[in-house]
Short mmCIF file of C-alpha atoms in Angstrom, two decimals:
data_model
loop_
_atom_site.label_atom_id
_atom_site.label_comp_id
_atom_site.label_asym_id
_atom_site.label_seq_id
_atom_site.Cartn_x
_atom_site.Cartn_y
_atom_site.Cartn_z
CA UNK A 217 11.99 -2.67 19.50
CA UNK A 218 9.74 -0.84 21.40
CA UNK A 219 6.58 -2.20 22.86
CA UNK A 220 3.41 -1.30 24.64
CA UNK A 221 1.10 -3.45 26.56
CA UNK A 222 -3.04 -3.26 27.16
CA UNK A 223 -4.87 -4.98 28.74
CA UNK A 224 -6.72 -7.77 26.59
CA UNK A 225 -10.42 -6.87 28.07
CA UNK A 226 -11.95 -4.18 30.47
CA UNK A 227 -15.79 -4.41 31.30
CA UNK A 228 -17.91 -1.25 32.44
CA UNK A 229 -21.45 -0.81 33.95
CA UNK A 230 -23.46 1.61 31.43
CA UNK A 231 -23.09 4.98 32.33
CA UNK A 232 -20.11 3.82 34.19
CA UNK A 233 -16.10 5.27 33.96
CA UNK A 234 -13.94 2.64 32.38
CA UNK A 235 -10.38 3.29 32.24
CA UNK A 236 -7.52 1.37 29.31
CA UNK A 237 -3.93 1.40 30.30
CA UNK A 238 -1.59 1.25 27.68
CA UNK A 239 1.96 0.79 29.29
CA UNK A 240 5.47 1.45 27.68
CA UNK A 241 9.15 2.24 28.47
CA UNK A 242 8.91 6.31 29.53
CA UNK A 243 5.80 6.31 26.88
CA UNK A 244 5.29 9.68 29.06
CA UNK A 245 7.59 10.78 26.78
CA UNK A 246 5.84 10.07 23.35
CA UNK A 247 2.62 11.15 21.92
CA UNK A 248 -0.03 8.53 22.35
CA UNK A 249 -2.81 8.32 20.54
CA UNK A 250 -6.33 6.01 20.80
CA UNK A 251 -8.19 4.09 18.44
CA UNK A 252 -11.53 2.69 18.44
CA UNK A 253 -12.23 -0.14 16.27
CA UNK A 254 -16.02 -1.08 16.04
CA UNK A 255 -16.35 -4.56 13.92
CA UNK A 256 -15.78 -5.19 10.37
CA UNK A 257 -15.30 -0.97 10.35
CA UNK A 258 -11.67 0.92 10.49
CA UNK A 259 -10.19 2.11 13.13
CA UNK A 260 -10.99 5.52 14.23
CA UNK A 261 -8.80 8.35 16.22
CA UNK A 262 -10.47 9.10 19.71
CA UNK A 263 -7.61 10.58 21.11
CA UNK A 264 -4.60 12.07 19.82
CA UNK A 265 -1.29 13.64 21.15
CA UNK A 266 -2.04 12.04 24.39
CA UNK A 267 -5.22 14.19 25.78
CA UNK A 268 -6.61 15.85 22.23
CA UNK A 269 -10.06 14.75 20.85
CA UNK A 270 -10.98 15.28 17.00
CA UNK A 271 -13.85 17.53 16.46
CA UNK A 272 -17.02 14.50 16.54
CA UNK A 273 -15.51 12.60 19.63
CA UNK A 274 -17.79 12.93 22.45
CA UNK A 275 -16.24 14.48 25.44
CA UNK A 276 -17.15 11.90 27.54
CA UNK A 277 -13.73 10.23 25.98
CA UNK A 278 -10.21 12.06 27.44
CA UNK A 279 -6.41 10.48 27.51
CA UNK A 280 -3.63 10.44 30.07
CA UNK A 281 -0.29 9.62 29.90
CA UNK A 282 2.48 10.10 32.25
CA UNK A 283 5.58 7.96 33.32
CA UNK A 284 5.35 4.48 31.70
CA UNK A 285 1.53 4.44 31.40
CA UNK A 286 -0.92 6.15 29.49
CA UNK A 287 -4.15 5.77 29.37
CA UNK A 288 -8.11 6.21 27.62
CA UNK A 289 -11.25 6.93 30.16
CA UNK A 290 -14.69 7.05 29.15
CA UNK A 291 -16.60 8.73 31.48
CA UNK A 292 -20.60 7.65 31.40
CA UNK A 293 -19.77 4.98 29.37
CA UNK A 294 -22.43 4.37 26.63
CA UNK A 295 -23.42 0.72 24.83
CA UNK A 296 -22.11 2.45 21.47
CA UNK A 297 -18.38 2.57 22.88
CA UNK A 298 -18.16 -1.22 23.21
CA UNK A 299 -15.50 -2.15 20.71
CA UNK A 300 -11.69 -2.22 20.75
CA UNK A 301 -9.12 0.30 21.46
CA UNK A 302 -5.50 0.27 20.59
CA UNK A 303 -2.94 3.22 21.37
CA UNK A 304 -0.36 4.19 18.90
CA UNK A 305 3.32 5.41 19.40
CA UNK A 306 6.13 6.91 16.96
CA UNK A 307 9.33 5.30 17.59
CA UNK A 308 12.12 5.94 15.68
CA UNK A 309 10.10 6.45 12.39
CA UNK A 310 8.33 3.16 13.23
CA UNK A 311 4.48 3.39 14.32
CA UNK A 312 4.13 1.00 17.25
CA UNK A 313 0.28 -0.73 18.36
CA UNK A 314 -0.55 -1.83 21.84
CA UNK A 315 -2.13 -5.16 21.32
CA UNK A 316 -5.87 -3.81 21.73
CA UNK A 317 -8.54 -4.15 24.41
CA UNK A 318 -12.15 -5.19 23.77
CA UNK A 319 -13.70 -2.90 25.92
CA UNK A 320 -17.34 -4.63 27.16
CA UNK A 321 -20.47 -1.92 28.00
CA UNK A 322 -22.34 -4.02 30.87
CA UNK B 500 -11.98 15.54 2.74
CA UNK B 501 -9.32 12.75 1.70
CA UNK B 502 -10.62 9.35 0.88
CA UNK B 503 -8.34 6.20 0.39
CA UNK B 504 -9.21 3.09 -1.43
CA UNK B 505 -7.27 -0.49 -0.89
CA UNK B 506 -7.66 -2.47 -4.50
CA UNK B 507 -6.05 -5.60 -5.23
CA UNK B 508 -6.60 -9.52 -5.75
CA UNK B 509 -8.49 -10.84 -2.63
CA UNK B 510 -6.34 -14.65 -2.94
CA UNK B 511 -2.82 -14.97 -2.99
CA UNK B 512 -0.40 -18.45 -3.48
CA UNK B 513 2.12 -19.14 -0.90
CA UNK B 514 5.99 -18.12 -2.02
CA UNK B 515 4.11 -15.22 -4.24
CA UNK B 516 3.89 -11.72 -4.26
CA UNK B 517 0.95 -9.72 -2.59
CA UNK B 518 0.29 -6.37 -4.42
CA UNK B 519 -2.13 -3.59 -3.19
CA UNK B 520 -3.09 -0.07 -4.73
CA UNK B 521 -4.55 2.56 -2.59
CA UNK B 522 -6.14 5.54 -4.75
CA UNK B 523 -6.50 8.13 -3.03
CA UNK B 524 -8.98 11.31 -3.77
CA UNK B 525 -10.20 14.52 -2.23
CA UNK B 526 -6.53 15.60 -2.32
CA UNK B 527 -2.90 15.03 -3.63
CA UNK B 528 -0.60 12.10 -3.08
CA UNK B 529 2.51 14.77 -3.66
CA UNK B 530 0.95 17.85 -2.01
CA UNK B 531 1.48 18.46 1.32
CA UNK B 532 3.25 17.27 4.15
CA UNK B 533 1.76 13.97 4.68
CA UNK B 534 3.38 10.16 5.28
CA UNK B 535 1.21 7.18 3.53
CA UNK B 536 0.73 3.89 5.46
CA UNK B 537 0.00 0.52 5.16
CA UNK B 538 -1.57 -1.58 8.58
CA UNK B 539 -2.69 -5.12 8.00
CA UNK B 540 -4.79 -7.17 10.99
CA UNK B 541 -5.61 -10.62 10.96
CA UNK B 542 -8.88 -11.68 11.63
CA UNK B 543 -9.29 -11.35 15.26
CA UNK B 544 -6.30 -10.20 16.36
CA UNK B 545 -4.16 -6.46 16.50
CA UNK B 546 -3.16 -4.10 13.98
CA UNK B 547 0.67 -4.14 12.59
CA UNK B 548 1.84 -1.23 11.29
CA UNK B 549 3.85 -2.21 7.89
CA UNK B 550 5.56 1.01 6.74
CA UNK B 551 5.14 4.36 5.00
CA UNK B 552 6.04 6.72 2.24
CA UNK B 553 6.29 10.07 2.00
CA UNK B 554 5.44 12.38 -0.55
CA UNK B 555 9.28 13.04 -0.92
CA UNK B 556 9.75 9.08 -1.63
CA UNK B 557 11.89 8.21 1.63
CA UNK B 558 10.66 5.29 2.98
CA UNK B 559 10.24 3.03 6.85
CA UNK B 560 9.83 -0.07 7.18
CA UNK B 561 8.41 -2.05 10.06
CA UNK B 562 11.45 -3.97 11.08
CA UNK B 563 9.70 -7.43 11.21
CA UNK B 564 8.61 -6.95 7.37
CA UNK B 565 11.70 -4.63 5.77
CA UNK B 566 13.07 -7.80 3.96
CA UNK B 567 9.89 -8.41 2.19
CA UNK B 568 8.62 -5.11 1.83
CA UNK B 569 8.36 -2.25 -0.61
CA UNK B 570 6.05 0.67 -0.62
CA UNK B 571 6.16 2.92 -3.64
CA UNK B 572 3.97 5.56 -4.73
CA UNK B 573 3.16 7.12 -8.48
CA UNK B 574 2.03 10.97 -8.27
CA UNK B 575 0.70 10.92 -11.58
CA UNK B 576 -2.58 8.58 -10.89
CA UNK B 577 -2.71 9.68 -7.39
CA UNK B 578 -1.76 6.07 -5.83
CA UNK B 579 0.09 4.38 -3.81
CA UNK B 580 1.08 0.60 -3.46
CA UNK B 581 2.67 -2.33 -1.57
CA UNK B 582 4.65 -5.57 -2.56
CA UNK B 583 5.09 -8.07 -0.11
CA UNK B 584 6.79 -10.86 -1.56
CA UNK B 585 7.47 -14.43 -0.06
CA UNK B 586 3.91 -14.54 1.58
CA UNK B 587 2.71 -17.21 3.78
CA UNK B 588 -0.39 -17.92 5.41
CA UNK B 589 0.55 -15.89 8.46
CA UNK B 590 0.48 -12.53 5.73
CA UNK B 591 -3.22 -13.57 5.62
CA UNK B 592 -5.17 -10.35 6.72
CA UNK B 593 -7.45 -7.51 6.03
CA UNK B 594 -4.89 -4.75 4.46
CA UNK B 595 -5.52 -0.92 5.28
CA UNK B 596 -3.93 2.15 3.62
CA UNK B 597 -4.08 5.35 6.06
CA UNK B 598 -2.13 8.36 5.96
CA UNK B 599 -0.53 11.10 8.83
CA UNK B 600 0.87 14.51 8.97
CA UNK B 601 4.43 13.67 10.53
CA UNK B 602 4.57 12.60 14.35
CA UNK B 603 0.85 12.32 14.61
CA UNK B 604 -2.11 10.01 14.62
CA UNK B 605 -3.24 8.22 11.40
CA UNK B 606 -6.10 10.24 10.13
CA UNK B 607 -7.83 8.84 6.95
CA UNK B 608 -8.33 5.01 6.88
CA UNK B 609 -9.57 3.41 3.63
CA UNK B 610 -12.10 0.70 4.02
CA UNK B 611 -9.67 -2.02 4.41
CA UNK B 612 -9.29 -5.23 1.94
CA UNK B 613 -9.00 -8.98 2.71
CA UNK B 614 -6.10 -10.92 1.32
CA UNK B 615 -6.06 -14.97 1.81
CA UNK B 616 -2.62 -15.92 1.28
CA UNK B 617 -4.09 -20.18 0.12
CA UNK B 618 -3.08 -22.27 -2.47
#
């Protein structure tokens, strides 16, 4: 089954550019999308099809993903944007989590 | 704009059957082109996709689950469910019904429900 990896914590100075990886098996050849998951709430799309963000997502969030690694920067990181991020694949009609990063806003 | 709602009892007894509803408003279960999820996460830890139906009825599985799962969904009261029989306290978890257009992100989330799989 397919899997992809994260990291399980990145830490950022505020107003600092923190950068998630989110490896997989030629995931440059899936759509990735990003989740942020403040606590006790949902998890919400940041990113989606790899480098889109939903109407409401600050621009200071964009994607990547090329090869076997894709990945989330936040550019200017703010204290709000501490909370954890997972990226999402489709795999053979299966939907497929990284393991999620806690992402810490120093 | 679509909202999804997880109902369902909160404690469940080892070897039984977990059920879950999620009602779903601001739209049409059987309307669209549109795939209808369940994700569960233990406390703490990552999200694990479960499996989906769409509006057609076909069904996926995750393939860790497929043996205990079924997902089924009834047009008429706009609703969706999940059985997950043979639960032990690993199936303990806060349950979430989402849905997606095919190939894309999950978009709508409902709140998310607790279920303690104790005796």
């Amino acid at each position: 089954s397919y899997e992809l990896t994260q990291p399980l914590s990145v830490s950022v100075d505020l107003g600092q550019t923190a950068r998630i990886a989110c490896g997989g098996n030629s995931i440059g050849s899936k759509n990735v999308h990003w989740y942020q998951q403040r606590p006790g709430q949902a998890p919400v799309v940041v990113i989606y099809r790899d480098n889109n963000r939903p109407s409401g997502i600050p621009e200071r969030f964009s994607g990547s993903n090329s090869g076997n690694t894709a990945a989330l920067t936040i550019i200017g990181a703010q204290a709000g944007d501490e909370a954890d991020y997972y990226c999402q694949v489709w795999d053979s009609s299966t939907a497929v989590f990284g393991g999620g990063t806690k992402l810490t806003v120093l | 704009q679509v909202q999804l709602q997880e109902s369902g009892p909160g404690l469940v007894k080892p070897s039984q059957t977990l059920s879950l509803t999620c009602s779903v408003s601001g739209g049409s279960i059987s309307s669209g082109s549109y795939y209808w999820n369940w994700i569960r996460q233990p406390a703490g830890k990552g999200l694990e996709w479960i499996g989906r139906i769409y509006t057609s009825g076909s069904t996926n599985y995750n393939p860790s689950l497929k043996s205990r799962v079924t997902i089924s969904l009834d047009a008429s009261k706009n609703q969706f469910s999940l059985r997950l029989n043979s639960v032990t306290a690993a199936d303990t978890a806060v349950y979430y019904c989402a849905s997606n257009r095919p190939g894309v992100n999950f978009d709508y989330w409902g709140q998310g429900t607790l279920v303690t799989v104790s005796s």
